[in-house]
């Protein structure tokens, strides 16, 4: 029974190896490009401590936004501007560089050498928590930015079907954002309103 299982495993491995060999021989450029892209995605995911799926989705959205923006500009017969053309690759690199820096700060605080102390440990944990929260906020902000920009390009290209698809994601996020802003505004304004409604005691005539 064990020999049969081993034989099946060897056959599966050989099938995968043969498939890889066929792709490598028939389409070497495709194989090399896909391998390079996978290596870059895994490297970025490792350095930023972000899931490789998010890295892939963000890169796909970014280049979709870049390509659709170029097409929209050509449809609208706008002049070619090199500054705008190279803006997107620099923005992608800047986004990942920001995540990398934040992650390095988190690692530095997490492994900060210190004498064990309850108060100091609590301070470090709180700092790491805030940095992790900021990092999560950056991830969400990057996705929202790309989806919003992509939606604008779809509107320019009059691709209303794609606009509706993007709205499925953006509308709930915008509703949550508006709710949070209203809650914060309510908390900020309530003390001011209370102070303004308090009667002012005039003691000048006493």
mmCIF file of C-alpha atoms in Angstrom:
data_model
loop_
_atom_site.group_PDB
_atom_site.id
_atom_site.type_symbol
_atom_site.label_atom_id
_atom_site.label_comp_id
_atom_site.label_asym_id
_atom_site.label_seq_id
_atom_site.Cartn_x
_atom_site.Cartn_y
_atom_site.Cartn_z
ATOM 1 C CA UNK A 1 0.000 0.000 0.000
ATOM 2 C CA UNK A 2 2.822 2.378 0.928
ATOM 3 C CA UNK A 3 4.674 1.585 -2.314
ATOM 4 C CA UNK A 4 1.526 2.391 -4.295
ATOM 5 C CA UNK A 5 1.189 5.754 -2.519
ATOM 6 C CA UNK A 6 4.850 6.559 -3.175
ATOM 7 C CA UNK A 7 4.481 5.632 -6.834
ATOM 8 C CA UNK A 8 1.445 7.932 -7.174
ATOM 9 C CA UNK A 9 3.346 10.759 -5.488
ATOM 10 C CA UNK A 10 6.307 10.244 -7.816
ATOM 11 C CA UNK A 11 3.968 10.238 -10.810
ATOM 12 C CA UNK A 12 2.387 13.530 -9.694
ATOM 13 C CA UNK A 13 5.784 15.123 -9.217
ATOM 14 C CA UNK A 14 6.921 13.867 -12.603
ATOM 15 C CA UNK A 15 3.767 15.292 -14.181
ATOM 16 C CA UNK A 16 4.484 18.709 -12.687
ATOM 17 C CA UNK A 17 8.116 18.553 -13.760
ATOM 18 C CA UNK A 18 7.150 17.508 -17.284
ATOM 19 C CA UNK A 19 4.584 20.329 -17.478
ATOM 20 C CA UNK A 20 7.195 22.845 -16.312
ATOM 21 C CA UNK A 21 9.660 21.453 -18.841
ATOM 22 C CA UNK A 22 7.140 21.793 -21.687
ATOM 23 C CA UNK A 23 6.311 25.401 -20.726
ATOM 24 C CA UNK A 24 9.993 26.266 -20.376
ATOM 25 C CA UNK A 25 10.856 24.832 -23.778
ATOM 26 C CA UNK A 26 7.799 26.079 -25.678
ATOM 27 C CA UNK A 27 7.372 29.493 -24.000
ATOM 28 C CA UNK A 28 10.634 30.417 -22.271
ATOM 29 C CA UNK A 29 9.870 34.150 -22.128
ATOM 30 C CA UNK A 30 6.506 33.548 -20.434
ATOM 31 C CA UNK A 31 8.115 31.204 -17.929
ATOM 32 C CA UNK A 32 10.936 33.633 -17.132
ATOM 33 C CA UNK A 33 8.573 36.625 -16.758
ATOM 34 C CA UNK A 34 6.118 34.736 -14.540
ATOM 35 C CA UNK A 35 8.968 33.418 -12.386
ATOM 36 C CA UNK A 36 10.453 36.916 -12.071
ATOM 37 C CA UNK A 37 7.103 38.468 -11.118
ATOM 38 C CA UNK A 38 6.426 35.734 -8.553
ATOM 39 C CA UNK A 39 9.881 36.234 -7.033
ATOM 40 C CA UNK A 40 9.365 40.011 -6.798
ATOM 41 C CA UNK A 41 5.926 39.597 -5.186
ATOM 42 C CA UNK A 42 7.260 37.111 -2.632
ATOM 43 C CA UNK A 43 10.246 39.339 -1.854
ATOM 44 C CA UNK A 44 8.019 42.394 -1.294
ATOM 45 C CA UNK A 45 5.632 40.342 0.848
ATOM 46 C CA UNK A 46 8.536 39.099 2.950
ATOM 47 C CA UNK A 47 10.173 42.520 3.421
ATOM 48 C CA UNK A 48 6.924 44.327 4.267
ATOM 49 C CA UNK A 49 5.337 41.440 6.228
ATOM 50 C CA UNK A 50 2.235 41.727 4.059
ATOM 51 C CA UNK A 51 0.329 38.826 2.547
ATOM 52 C CA UNK A 52 1.443 38.029 -1.013
ATOM 53 C CA UNK A 53 -2.208 38.104 -2.127
ATOM 54 C CA UNK A 54 -2.502 41.764 -1.108
ATOM 55 C CA UNK A 55 0.747 42.601 -2.921
ATOM 56 C CA UNK A 56 -0.552 40.887 -6.064
ATOM 57 C CA UNK A 57 -3.952 42.622 -5.882
ATOM 58 C CA UNK A 58 -2.357 46.028 -5.307
ATOM 59 C CA UNK A 59 0.057 45.599 -8.225
ATOM 60 C CA UNK A 60 -2.763 44.429 -10.523
ATOM 61 C CA UNK A 61 -4.962 47.393 -9.529
ATOM 62 C CA UNK A 62 -2.074 49.840 -9.939
ATOM 63 C CA UNK A 63 -1.118 48.682 -13.408
ATOM 64 C CA UNK A 64 -4.794 48.472 -14.430
ATOM 65 C CA UNK A 65 -5.181 52.089 -13.313
ATOM 66 C CA UNK A 66 -1.983 53.019 -15.173
ATOM 67 C CA UNK A 67 -3.050 51.300 -18.408
ATOM 68 C CA UNK A 68 -6.649 52.600 -18.295
ATOM 69 C CA UNK A 69 -5.341 56.128 -17.638
ATOM 70 C CA UNK A 70 -3.094 55.911 -20.708
ATOM 71 C CA UNK A 71 -5.976 54.636 -22.854
ATOM 72 C CA UNK A 72 -8.295 57.358 -21.541
ATOM 73 C CA UNK A 73 -5.707 60.022 -22.342
ATOM 74 C CA UNK A 74 -5.342 58.681 -25.877
ATOM 75 C CA UNK A 75 -9.133 58.593 -26.352
ATOM 76 C CA UNK A 76 -9.370 62.200 -25.138
ATOM 77 C CA UNK A 77 -6.419 63.073 -27.414
ATOM 78 C CA UNK A 78 -4.384 64.617 -24.632
ATOM 79 C CA UNK A 79 -0.703 65.433 -24.973
ATOM 80 C CA UNK A 80 1.831 62.885 -23.762
ATOM 81 C CA UNK A 81 3.384 63.983 -20.472
ATOM 82 C CA UNK A 82 6.348 61.938 -19.316
ATOM 83 C CA UNK A 83 5.913 63.189 -15.741
ATOM 84 C CA UNK A 84 2.430 61.706 -15.527
ATOM 85 C CA UNK A 85 3.486 58.554 -17.379
ATOM 86 C CA UNK A 86 6.187 57.645 -14.850
ATOM 87 C CA UNK A 87 4.160 58.813 -11.848
ATOM 88 C CA UNK A 88 2.495 55.436 -11.279
ATOM 89 C CA UNK A 89 5.675 53.266 -11.049
ATOM 90 C CA UNK A 90 7.175 55.763 -8.593
ATOM 91 C CA UNK A 91 3.941 55.753 -6.589
ATOM 92 C CA UNK A 92 4.017 51.944 -6.373
ATOM 93 C CA UNK A 93 7.641 51.978 -5.216
ATOM 94 C CA UNK A 94 6.877 54.743 -2.701
ATOM 95 C CA UNK A 95 3.929 52.765 -1.285
ATOM 96 C CA UNK A 96 5.979 49.621 -0.738
ATOM 97 C CA UNK A 97 8.894 51.658 0.626
ATOM 98 C CA UNK A 98 6.530 53.236 3.171
ATOM 99 C CA UNK A 99 5.259 49.812 4.242
ATOM 100 C CA UNK A 100 8.845 48.551 4.513
ATOM 101 C CA UNK A 101 9.874 51.484 6.726
ATOM 102 C CA UNK A 102 6.851 51.064 8.998
ATOM 103 C CA UNK A 103 7.554 47.327 9.282
ATOM 104 C CA UNK A 104 11.189 47.962 10.195
ATOM 105 C CA UNK A 105 10.090 50.375 12.927
ATOM 106 C CA UNK A 106 7.687 47.730 14.247
ATOM 107 C CA UNK A 107 10.475 45.135 14.303
ATOM 108 C CA UNK A 108 12.797 47.606 16.051
ATOM 109 C CA UNK A 109 10.270 48.313 18.795
ATOM 110 C CA UNK A 110 9.318 44.639 19.154
ATOM 111 C CA UNK A 111 12.943 43.564 19.661
ATOM 112 C CA UNK A 112 14.040 46.646 21.595
ATOM 113 C CA UNK A 113 16.519 45.570 24.311
ATOM 114 C CA UNK A 114 15.337 46.679 27.736
ATOM 115 C CA UNK A 115 15.014 45.621 31.341
ATOM 116 C CA UNK A 116 11.796 43.713 31.906
ATOM 117 C CA UNK A 117 9.317 46.152 33.347
ATOM 118 C CA UNK A 118 5.529 46.030 33.282
ATOM 119 C CA UNK A 119 5.117 49.726 32.478
ATOM 120 C CA UNK A 120 7.820 49.720 29.794
ATOM 121 C CA UNK A 121 6.458 46.525 28.227
ATOM 122 C CA UNK A 122 2.993 48.067 28.121
ATOM 123 C CA UNK A 123 4.399 51.193 26.453
ATOM 124 C CA UNK A 124 6.187 49.123 23.791
ATOM 125 C CA UNK A 125 3.088 46.967 23.181
ATOM 126 C CA UNK A 126 0.934 50.086 22.795
ATOM 127 C CA UNK A 127 3.455 51.621 20.361
ATOM 128 C CA UNK A 128 3.623 48.442 18.281
ATOM 129 C CA UNK A 129 -0.190 48.252 18.266
ATOM 130 C CA UNK A 130 -0.452 51.834 16.991
ATOM 131 C CA UNK A 131 2.143 51.143 14.288
ATOM 132 C CA UNK A 132 0.339 47.971 13.210
ATOM 133 C CA UNK A 133 -2.917 49.938 13.084
ATOM 134 C CA UNK A 134 -1.251 52.637 10.997
ATOM 135 C CA UNK A 135 0.128 49.972 8.662
ATOM 136 C CA UNK A 136 -3.335 48.444 8.242
ATOM 137 C CA UNK A 137 -4.717 51.908 7.535
ATOM 138 C CA UNK A 138 -2.067 52.417 4.853
ATOM 139 C CA UNK A 139 -2.991 49.119 3.188
ATOM 140 C CA UNK A 140 -6.660 50.091 3.067
ATOM 141 C CA UNK A 141 -5.825 53.613 1.857
ATOM 142 C CA UNK A 142 -3.671 52.270 -0.992
ATOM 143 C CA UNK A 143 -6.483 50.023 -2.226
ATOM 144 C CA UNK A 144 -9.109 52.777 -1.936
ATOM 145 C CA UNK A 145 -6.869 55.208 -3.838
ATOM 146 C CA UNK A 146 -6.314 52.773 -6.713
ATOM 147 C CA UNK A 147 -10.011 51.832 -6.912
ATOM 148 C CA UNK A 148 -11.041 55.510 -6.901
ATOM 149 C CA UNK A 149 -8.531 56.366 -9.621
ATOM 150 C CA UNK A 150 -9.581 53.314 -11.635
ATOM 151 C CA UNK A 151 -13.222 54.357 -11.326
ATOM 152 C CA UNK A 152 -12.395 57.826 -12.682
ATOM 153 C CA UNK A 153 -10.670 56.260 -15.692
ATOM 154 C CA UNK A 154 -13.677 54.016 -16.341
ATOM 155 C CA UNK A 155 -15.925 57.084 -16.274
ATOM 156 C CA UNK A 156 -13.616 58.831 -18.770
ATOM 157 C CA UNK A 157 -13.805 55.756 -21.012
ATOM 158 C CA UNK A 158 -17.610 55.548 -20.500
ATOM 159 C CA UNK A 159 -17.330 51.977 -19.194
ATOM 160 C CA UNK A 160 -20.360 52.191 -16.915
ATOM 161 C CA UNK A 161 -20.463 48.441 -16.271
ATOM 162 C CA UNK A 162 -16.994 48.521 -14.742
ATOM 163 C CA UNK A 163 -17.896 51.633 -12.738
ATOM 164 C CA UNK A 164 -20.755 49.716 -11.101
ATOM 165 C CA UNK A 165 -18.413 46.850 -10.235
ATOM 166 C CA UNK A 166 -15.958 49.215 -8.530
ATOM 167 C CA UNK A 167 -18.828 50.965 -6.718
ATOM 168 C CA UNK A 168 -19.769 47.663 -5.087
ATOM 169 C CA UNK A 169 -16.506 47.921 -3.127
ATOM 170 C CA UNK A 170 -16.193 51.698 -2.765
ATOM 171 C CA UNK A 171 -19.735 52.588 -1.639
ATOM 172 C CA UNK A 172 -19.676 50.513 1.612
ATOM 173 C CA UNK A 173 -16.194 51.858 2.404
ATOM 174 C CA UNK A 174 -17.350 55.454 1.846
ATOM 175 C CA UNK A 175 -20.412 54.866 4.046
ATOM 176 C CA UNK A 176 -18.209 53.557 6.861
ATOM 177 C CA UNK A 177 -15.836 56.502 6.391
ATOM 178 C CA UNK A 178 -18.713 59.018 6.562
ATOM 179 C CA UNK A 179 -20.063 57.325 9.702
ATOM 180 C CA UNK A 180 -16.665 57.499 11.421
ATOM 181 C CA UNK A 181 -16.199 61.170 10.456
ATOM 182 C CA UNK A 182 -19.655 62.054 11.806
ATOM 183 C CA UNK A 183 -18.920 60.246 15.061
ATOM 184 C CA UNK A 184 -15.624 62.111 15.502
ATOM 185 C CA UNK A 185 -17.251 65.429 14.583
ATOM 186 C CA UNK A 186 -19.984 64.747 17.148
ATOM 187 C CA UNK A 187 -17.442 64.027 19.858
ATOM 188 C CA UNK A 188 -15.463 67.186 19.025
ATOM 189 C CA UNK A 189 -18.477 69.495 18.744
ATOM 190 C CA UNK A 190 -20.407 68.312 21.810
ATOM 191 C CA UNK A 191 -18.093 69.956 24.417
ATOM 192 C CA UNK A 192 -18.091 73.189 22.389
ATOM 193 C CA UNK A 193 -21.892 73.198 22.201
ATOM 194 C CA UNK A 194 -22.154 72.544 25.906
ATOM 195 C CA UNK A 195 -19.830 75.432 26.725
ATOM 196 C CA UNK A 196 -21.729 77.771 24.414
ATOM 197 C CA UNK A 197 -25.074 76.862 26.017
ATOM 198 C CA UNK A 198 -23.904 77.501 29.568
ATOM 199 C CA UNK A 199 -25.171 80.793 31.009
ATOM 200 C CA UNK A 200 -22.566 83.488 31.441
ATOM 201 C CA UNK A 201 -22.565 85.046 34.902
ATOM 202 C CA UNK A 202 -22.147 88.808 34.660
ATOM 203 C CA UNK A 203 -20.396 89.969 37.827
ATOM 204 C CA UNK A 204 -19.449 93.435 36.671
ATOM 205 C CA UNK A 205 -22.374 95.101 38.513
ATOM 206 C CA UNK A 206 -21.866 93.251 41.763
#
